[in-house]
Short mmCIF file of C-alpha atoms in Angstrom, two decimals:
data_model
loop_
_atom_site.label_atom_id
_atom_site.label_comp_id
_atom_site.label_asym_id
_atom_site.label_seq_id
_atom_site.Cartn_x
_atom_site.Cartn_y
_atom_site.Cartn_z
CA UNK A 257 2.07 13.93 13.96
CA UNK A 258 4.59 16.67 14.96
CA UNK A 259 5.42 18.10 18.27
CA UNK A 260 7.76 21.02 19.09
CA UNK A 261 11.25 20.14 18.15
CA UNK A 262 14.04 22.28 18.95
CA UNK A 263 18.11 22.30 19.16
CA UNK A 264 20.46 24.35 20.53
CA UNK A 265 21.99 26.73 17.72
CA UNK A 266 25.63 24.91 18.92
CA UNK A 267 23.81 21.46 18.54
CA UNK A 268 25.20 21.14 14.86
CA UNK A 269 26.15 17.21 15.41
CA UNK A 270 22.93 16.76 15.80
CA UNK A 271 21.70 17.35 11.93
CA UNK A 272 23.77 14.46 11.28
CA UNK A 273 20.91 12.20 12.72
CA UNK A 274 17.39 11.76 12.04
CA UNK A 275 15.69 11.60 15.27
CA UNK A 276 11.98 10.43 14.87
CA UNK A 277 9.99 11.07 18.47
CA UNK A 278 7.20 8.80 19.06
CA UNK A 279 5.43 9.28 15.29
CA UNK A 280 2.43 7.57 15.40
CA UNK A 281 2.48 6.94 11.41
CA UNK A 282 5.32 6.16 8.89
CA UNK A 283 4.64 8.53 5.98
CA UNK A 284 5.19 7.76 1.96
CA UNK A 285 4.31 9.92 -0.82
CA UNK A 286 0.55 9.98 -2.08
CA UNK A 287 -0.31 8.25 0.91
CA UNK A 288 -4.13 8.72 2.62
CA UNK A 289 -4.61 8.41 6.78
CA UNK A 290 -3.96 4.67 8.26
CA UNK A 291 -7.02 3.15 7.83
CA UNK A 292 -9.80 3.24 10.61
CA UNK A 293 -13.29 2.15 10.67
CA UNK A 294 -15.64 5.23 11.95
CA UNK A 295 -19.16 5.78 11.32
CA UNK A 296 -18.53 6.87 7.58
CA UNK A 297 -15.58 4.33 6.79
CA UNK A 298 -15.21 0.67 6.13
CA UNK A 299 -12.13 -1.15 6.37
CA UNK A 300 -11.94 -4.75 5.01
CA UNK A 301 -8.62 -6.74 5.48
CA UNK A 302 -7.13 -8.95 3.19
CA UNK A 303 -5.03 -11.20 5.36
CA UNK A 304 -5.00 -14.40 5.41
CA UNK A 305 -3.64 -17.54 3.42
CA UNK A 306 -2.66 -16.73 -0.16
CA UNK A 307 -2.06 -18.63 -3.20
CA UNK A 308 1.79 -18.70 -3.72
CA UNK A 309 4.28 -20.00 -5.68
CA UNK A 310 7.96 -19.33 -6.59
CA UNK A 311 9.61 -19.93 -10.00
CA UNK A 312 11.58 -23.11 -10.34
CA UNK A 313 15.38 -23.43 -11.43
CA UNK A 314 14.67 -24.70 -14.73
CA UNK A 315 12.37 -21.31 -15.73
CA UNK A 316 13.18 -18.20 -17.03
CA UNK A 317 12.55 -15.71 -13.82
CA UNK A 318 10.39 -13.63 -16.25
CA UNK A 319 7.85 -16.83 -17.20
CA UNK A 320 4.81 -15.57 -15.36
CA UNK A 321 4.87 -12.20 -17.00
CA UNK A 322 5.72 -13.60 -20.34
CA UNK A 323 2.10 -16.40 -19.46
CA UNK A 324 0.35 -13.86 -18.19
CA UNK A 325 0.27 -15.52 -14.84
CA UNK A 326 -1.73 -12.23 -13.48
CA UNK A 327 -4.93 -12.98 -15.76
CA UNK A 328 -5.93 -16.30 -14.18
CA UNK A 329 -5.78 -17.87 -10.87
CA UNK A 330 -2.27 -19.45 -9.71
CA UNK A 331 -3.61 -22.46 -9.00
CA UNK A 332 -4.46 -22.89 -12.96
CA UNK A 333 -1.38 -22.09 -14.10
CA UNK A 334 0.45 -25.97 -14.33
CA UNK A 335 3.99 -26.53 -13.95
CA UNK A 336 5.87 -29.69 -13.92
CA UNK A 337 8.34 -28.71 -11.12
CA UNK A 338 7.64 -29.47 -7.58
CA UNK A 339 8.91 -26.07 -6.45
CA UNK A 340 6.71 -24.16 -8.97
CA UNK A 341 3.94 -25.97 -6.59
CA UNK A 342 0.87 -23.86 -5.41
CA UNK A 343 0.89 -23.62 -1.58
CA UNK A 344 -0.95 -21.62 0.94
CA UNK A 345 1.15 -18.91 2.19
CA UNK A 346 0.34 -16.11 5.60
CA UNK A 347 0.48 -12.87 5.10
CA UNK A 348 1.75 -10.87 6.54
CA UNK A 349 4.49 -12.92 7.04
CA UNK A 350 7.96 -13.26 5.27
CA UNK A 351 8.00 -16.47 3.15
CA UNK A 352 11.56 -18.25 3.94
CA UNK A 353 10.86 -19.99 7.13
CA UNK A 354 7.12 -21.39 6.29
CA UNK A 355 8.41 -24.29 4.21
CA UNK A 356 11.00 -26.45 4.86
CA UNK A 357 12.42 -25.73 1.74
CA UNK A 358 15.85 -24.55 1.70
CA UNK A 359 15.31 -23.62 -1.69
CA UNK A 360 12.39 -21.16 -1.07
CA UNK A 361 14.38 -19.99 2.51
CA UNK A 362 17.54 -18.75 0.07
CA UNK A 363 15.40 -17.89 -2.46
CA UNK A 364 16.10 -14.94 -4.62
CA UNK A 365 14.02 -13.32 -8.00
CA UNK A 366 9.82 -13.31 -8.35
CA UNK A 367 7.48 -15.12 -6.11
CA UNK A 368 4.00 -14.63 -7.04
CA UNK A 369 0.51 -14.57 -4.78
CA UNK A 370 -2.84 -14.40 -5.24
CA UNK A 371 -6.10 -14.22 -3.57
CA UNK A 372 -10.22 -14.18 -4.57
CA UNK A 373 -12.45 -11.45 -2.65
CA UNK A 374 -15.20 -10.05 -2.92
CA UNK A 375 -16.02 -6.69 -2.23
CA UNK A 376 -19.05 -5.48 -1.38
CA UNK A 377 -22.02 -3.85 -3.28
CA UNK A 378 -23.06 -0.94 -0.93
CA UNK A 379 -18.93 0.09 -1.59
CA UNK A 380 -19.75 0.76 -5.08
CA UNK A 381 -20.73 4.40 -4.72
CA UNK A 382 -17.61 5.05 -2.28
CA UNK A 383 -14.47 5.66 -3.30
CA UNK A 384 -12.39 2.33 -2.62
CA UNK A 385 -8.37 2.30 -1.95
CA UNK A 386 -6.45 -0.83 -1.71
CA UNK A 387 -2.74 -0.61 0.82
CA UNK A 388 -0.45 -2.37 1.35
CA UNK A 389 1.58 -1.74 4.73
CA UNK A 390 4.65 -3.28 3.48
CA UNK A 391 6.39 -5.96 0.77
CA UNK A 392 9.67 -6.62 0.12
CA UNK A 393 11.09 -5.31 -2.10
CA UNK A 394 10.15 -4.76 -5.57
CA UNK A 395 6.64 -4.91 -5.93
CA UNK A 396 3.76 -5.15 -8.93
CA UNK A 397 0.05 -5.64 -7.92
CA UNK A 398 -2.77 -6.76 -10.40
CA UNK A 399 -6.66 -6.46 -9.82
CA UNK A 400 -8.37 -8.48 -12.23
CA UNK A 401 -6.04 -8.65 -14.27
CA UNK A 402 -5.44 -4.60 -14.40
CA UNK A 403 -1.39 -3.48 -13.29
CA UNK A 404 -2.86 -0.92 -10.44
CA UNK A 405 -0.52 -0.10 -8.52
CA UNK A 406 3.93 -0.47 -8.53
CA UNK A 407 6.31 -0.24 -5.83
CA UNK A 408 10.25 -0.33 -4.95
CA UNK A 409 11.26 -0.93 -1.66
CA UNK A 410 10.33 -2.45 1.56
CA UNK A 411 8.92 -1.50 4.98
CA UNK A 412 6.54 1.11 3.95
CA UNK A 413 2.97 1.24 2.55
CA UNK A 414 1.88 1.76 -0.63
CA UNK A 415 -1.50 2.02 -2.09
CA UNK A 416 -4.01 3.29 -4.77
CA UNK A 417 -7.84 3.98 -5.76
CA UNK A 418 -9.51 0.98 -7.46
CA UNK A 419 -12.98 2.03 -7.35
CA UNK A 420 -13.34 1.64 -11.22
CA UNK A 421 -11.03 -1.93 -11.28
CA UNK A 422 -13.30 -3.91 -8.47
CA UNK A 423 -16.20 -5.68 -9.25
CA UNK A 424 -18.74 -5.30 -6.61
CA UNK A 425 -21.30 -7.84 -5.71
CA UNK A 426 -18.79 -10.51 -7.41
CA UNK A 427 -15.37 -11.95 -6.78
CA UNK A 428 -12.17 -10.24 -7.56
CA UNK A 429 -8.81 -11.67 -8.19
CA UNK A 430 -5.43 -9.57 -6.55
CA UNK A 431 -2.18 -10.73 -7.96
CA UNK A 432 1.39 -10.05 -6.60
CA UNK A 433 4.54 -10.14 -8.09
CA UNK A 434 7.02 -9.52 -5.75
CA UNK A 435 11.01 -9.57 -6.02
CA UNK A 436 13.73 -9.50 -3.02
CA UNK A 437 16.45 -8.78 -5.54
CA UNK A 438 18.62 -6.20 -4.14
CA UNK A 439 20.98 -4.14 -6.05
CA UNK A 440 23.80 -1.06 -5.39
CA UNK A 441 21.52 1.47 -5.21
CA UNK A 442 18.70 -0.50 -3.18
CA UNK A 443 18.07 -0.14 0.52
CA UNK A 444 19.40 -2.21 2.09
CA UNK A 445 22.38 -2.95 -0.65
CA UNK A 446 22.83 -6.65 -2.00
CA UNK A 447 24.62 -7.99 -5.73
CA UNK A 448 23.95 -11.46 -7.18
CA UNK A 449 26.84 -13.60 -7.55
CA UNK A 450 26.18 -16.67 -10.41
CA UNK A 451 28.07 -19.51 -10.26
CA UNK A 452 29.02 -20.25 -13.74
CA UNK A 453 30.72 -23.73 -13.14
CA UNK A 454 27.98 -26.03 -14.73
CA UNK A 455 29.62 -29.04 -13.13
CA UNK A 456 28.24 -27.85 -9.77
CA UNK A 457 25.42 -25.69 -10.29
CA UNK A 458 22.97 -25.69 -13.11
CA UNK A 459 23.46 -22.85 -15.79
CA UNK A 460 22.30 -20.02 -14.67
CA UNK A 461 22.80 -20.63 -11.07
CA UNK A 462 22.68 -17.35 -9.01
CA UNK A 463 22.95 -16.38 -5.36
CA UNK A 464 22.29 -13.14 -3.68
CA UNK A 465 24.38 -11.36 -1.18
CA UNK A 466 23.53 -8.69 0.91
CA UNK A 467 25.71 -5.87 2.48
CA UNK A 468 24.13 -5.79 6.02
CA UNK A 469 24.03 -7.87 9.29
CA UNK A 470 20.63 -8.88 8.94
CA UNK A 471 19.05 -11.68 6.64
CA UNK A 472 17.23 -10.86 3.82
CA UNK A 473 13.33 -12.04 4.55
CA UNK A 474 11.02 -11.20 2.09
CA UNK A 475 7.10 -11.62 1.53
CA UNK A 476 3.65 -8.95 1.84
CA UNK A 477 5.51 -8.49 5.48
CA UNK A 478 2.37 -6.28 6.70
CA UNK A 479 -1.52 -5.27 6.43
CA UNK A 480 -3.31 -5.45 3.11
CA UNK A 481 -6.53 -3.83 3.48
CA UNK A 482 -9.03 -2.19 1.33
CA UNK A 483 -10.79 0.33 2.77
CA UNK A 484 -14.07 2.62 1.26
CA UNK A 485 -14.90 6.29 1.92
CA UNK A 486 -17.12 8.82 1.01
CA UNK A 487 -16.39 10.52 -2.65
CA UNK A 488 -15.97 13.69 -0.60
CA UNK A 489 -13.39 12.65 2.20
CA UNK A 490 -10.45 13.82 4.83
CA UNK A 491 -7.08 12.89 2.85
CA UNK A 492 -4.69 13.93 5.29
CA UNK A 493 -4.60 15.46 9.06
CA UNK A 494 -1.73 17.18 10.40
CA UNK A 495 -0.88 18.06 13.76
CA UNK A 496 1.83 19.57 16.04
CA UNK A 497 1.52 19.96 19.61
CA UNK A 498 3.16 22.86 22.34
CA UNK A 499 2.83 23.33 25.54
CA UNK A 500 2.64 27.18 26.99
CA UNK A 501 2.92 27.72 31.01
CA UNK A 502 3.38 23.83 32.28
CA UNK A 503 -0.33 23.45 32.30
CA UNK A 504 -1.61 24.72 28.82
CA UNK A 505 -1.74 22.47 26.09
CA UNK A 506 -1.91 23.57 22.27
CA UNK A 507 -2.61 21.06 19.49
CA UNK A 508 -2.22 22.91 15.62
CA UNK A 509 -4.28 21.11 13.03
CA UNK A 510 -4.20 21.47 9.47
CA UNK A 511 -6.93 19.02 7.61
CA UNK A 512 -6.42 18.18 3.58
CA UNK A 513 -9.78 17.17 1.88
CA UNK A 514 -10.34 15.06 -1.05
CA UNK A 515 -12.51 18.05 -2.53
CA UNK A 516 -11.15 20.95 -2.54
CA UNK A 517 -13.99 22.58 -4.28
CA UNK A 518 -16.68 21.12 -2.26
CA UNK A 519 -18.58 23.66 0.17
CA UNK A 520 -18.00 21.06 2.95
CA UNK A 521 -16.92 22.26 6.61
CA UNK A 522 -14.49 20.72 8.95
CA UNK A 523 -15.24 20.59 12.75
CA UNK A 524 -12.47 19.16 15.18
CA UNK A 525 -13.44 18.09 18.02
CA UNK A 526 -11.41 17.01 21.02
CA UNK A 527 -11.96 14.11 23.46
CA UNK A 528 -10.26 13.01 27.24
CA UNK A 529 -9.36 9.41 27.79
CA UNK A 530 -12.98 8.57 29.06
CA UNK A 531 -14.32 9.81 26.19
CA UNK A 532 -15.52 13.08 27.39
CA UNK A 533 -15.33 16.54 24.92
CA UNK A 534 -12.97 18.92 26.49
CA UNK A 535 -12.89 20.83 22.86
CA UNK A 536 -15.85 20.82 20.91
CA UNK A 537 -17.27 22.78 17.55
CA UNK A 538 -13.74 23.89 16.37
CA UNK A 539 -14.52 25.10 12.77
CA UNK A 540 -11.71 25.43 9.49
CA UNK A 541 -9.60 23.45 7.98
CA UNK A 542 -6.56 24.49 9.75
CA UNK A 543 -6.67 26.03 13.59
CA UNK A 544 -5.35 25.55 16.87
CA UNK A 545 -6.54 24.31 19.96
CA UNK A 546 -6.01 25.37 23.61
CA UNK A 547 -6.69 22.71 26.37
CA UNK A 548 -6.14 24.34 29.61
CA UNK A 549 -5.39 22.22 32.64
CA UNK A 550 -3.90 19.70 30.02
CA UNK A 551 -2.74 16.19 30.59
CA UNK A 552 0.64 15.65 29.35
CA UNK A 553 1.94 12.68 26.88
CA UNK A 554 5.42 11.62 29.21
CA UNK A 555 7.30 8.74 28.96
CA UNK A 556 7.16 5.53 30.44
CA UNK A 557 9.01 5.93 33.84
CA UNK A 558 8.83 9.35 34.52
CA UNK A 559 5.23 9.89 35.42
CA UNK A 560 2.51 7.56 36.94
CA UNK A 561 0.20 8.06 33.66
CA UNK A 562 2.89 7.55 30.59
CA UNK A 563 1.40 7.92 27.75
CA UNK A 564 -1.05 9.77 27.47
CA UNK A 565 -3.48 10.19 24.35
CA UNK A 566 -6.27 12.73 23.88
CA UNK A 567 -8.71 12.05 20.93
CA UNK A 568 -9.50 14.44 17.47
CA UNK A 569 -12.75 13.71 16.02
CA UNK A 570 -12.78 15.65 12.56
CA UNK A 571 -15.59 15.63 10.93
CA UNK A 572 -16.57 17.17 7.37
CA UNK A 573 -20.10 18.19 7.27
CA UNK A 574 -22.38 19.88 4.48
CA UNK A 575 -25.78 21.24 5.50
CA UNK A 576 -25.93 19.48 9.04
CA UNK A 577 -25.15 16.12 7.43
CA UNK A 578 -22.22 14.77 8.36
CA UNK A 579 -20.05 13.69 5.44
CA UNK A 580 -16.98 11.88 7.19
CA UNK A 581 -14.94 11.30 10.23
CA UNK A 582 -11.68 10.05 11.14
CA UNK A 583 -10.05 10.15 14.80
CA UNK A 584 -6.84 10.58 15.45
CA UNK A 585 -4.86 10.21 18.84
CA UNK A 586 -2.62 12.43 20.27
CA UNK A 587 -0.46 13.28 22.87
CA UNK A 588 0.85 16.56 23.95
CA UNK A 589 4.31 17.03 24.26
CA UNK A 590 7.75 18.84 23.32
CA UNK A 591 11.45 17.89 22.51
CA UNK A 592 14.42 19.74 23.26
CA UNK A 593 18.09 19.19 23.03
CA UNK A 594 20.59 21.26 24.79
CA UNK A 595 24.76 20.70 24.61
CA UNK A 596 24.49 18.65 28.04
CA UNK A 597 20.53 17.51 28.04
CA UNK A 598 17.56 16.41 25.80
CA UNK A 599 14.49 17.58 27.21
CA UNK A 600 10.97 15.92 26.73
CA UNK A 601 8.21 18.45 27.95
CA UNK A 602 10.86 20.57 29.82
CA UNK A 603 12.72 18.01 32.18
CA UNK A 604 15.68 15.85 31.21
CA UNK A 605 14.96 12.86 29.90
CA UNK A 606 17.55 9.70 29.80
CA UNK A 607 17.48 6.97 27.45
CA UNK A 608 17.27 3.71 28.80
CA UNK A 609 16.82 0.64 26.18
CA UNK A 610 17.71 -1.03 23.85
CA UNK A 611 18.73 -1.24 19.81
CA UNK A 612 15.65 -3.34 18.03
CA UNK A 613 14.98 -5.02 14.39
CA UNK A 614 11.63 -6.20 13.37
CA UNK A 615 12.83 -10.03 13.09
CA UNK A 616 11.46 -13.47 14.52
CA UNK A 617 11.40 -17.09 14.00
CA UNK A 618 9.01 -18.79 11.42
CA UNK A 619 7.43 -14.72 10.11
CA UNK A 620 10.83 -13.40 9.72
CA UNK A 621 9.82 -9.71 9.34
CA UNK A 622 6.06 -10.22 8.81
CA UNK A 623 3.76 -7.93 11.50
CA UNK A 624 2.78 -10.19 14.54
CA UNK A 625 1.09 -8.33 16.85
CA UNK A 626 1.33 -10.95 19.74
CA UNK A 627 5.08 -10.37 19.20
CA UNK A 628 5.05 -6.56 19.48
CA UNK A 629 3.08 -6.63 22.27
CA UNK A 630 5.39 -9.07 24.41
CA UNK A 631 8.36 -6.94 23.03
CA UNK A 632 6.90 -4.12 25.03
CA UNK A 633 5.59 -5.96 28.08
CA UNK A 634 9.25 -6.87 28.35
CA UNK A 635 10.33 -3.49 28.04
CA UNK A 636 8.20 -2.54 30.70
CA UNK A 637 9.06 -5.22 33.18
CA UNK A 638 12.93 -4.38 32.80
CA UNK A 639 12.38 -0.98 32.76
CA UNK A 640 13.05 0.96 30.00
CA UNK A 641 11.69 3.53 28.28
CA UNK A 642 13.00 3.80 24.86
CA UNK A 643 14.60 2.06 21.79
CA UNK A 644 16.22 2.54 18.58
CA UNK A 645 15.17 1.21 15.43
CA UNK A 646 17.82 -0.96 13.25
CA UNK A 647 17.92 0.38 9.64
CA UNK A 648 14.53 0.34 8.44
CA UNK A 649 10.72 2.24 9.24
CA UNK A 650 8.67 0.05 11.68
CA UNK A 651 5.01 -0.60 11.28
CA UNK A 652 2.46 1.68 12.12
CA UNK A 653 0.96 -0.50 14.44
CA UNK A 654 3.92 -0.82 16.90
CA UNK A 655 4.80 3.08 16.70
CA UNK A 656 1.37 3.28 17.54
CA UNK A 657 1.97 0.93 20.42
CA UNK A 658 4.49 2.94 21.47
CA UNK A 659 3.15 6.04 21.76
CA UNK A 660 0.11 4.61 23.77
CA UNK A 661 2.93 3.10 26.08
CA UNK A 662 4.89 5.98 26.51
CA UNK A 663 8.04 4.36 25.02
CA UNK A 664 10.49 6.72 23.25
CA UNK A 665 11.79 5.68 19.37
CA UNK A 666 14.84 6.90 18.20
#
């Protein structure tokens, strides 16, 4: 989601900074709309305890490629060394601090998880994707024994059709391998140091150091859902908003569909807080919308209704049948930045917060939604209106928490 962005033409310091407004999604290549259940779409989520299991000292890091560790169940797989073990493990949740293993909190190279499903049979005629949120960092997923999907680097979702690779009806077996090595060129940067005395450490030894101020948790950090949707479907949305006269709002659309040759229409819709239409029966793939008398998104602090979210409905339909709908929030707004003032819907707006990092005790950087939501009750109570992110994308789910708050993200 875009709004109108503009700088100064002396503002030139500011291209040296990325500046990221209240975006209610973090985007990655190839990547569909955040999953949400509507009245064509099913969402199933994989969370939960998984199978998990690290690989011991004495074991070459490469052994459960090598025994084909991704064609059976962990839990089959035997192995003489009590930190090769098969344990339950949350996710999403960062595995160092679950144990109380010092080995497994320090722990560097492949982990491996696994889970059974099922998935089920009236899904077989849909077309079925399977996300991940988040895992860091290197990343190699299995379905029944089928490498479906790969993916370097952490804190942003990945995912891929496996409508042919699920059995439906019966259960289905996802593997993970999953590696926090860092390197030069990774983000963040880390190097492994070995330790080649043998008298101390046993050949081979290795320890990995990272070139940041922030530890190094790793795990399936966020969401892994599958989620089904009609053959013919709404791939992406786009939107940016304006605002013309101080009570006009515009919202520009432009919808990407699965099918491009289909004969399939899209209708956008637009609905209040209460749920009323205020915009109905807007036909094309790509339009805009007025909304006179509009209701502003503002921050928290500057108006007695921050945060402010109308609703799209879009909807593809063929022959008065509707094929599929998503909705999307949004709230109208602008951004400006003069030499002396950065504007937010026309008036100056001043940051008040605080730096952040996506980091607690026991689920290191795993999503906990009890935790974002006291992060911005406390916000709230002292105050502020904004903060700025530390190094990394967030989660979906709390800049979608922050939009519906009215809190600012820099």
């Amino acid at each position: 989601i875009k709004m109108k962005l503009s700088f100064d033409s002396n503002m030139n310091y500011f291209k040296s900074f990325l500046l990221a407004i209240l975006v209610s999604n973090a985007f990655a290549e190839n990547l569909r709309l955040y999953p949400r259940e509507s009245e064509t779409r099913d969402v199933k989520t994989l969370d939960g305890f998984w199978n998990f299991r690290v690989i011991s000292v004495d074991d070459d890091q490469n052994i459960g490629f090598t025994q084909k560790w991704y064609t059976k169940s962990l839990e089959s797989v035997r192995h003489p060394n009590p930190t090769g073990d098969v344990i339950p493990m949350p996710v999403p949740s960062s595995f160092n601090d679950i144990t109380q293993s010092r080995f497994i909190r320090d722990y560097g190279g492949w982990v491996w998880y696994d889970l059974s499903f099922f998935a089920p049979l009236e899904w077989k005629d849909k077309s079925v994707t399977l996300r991940f949120g988040s895992a860091h960092y290197q990343t190699i997923v299995y379905l029944n024994g089928d490498n479906v999907l790969n993916h370097t680097g952490g804190h942003l979702p990945f995912e891929t059709y496996v409508t042919k690779t699920l059995k439906y009806g019966e259960s289905n077996l996802i593997t993970v391998a999953l590696n926090n090595i860092l390197s030069a060129t990774s983000i963040p940067q880390g190097s492994v140091v070995y330790k080649n005395d043998t008298k101390l450490f046993p050949k081979g030894f290795y320890e990995m150091k990272g070139n940041f101020d922030f530890f190094n948790y790793a795990g399936i950090h966020r969401h892994v859902f599958l989620y089904a949707l009609p053959k013919d479907h709404i791939k992406d949305i786009s939107i940016t908003t304006d605002i013309k006269d101080t009570k006009t709002g515009i919202i520009a659309y432009k919808v990407e569909h699965s099918e491009q040759t289909s004969k399939a229409e899209c209708v956008v819709d637009v609905l209040d807080k209460k749920g009323n239409q205020v915009s109905t029966g807007n036909k094309g793939y790509s339009g805009a919308i007025t909304i006179p008398n509009a209701t502003f998104w503002w921050p928290y602090t500057t108006d007695p209704n921050p945060g402010y979210q109308y609703t799209l409905r879009v909807s593809l339909t063929e022959n008065d049948k509707t094929i599929d709908v998503y909705y999307l929030k949004v709230g109208i707004r602008t951004v400006r930045a003069t030499e002396k003032e950065f504007l937010i819907n026309g008036k100056p707006f001043y940051f008040r917060g605080f730096g952040k990092h996506e980091d607690a005790n026991i689920r290191g950087k795993g999503l906990d939604l009890p935790f974002i939501a006291k992060d911005f009750n406390l916000m709230k109570w002292i105050g502020a209106n904004s903060f700025r992110t530390s190094h990394y994308p967030y989660s979906e789910e709390l800049m979608d928490m922050a939009d519906e708050t009215g809190i600012v993200v820099v």
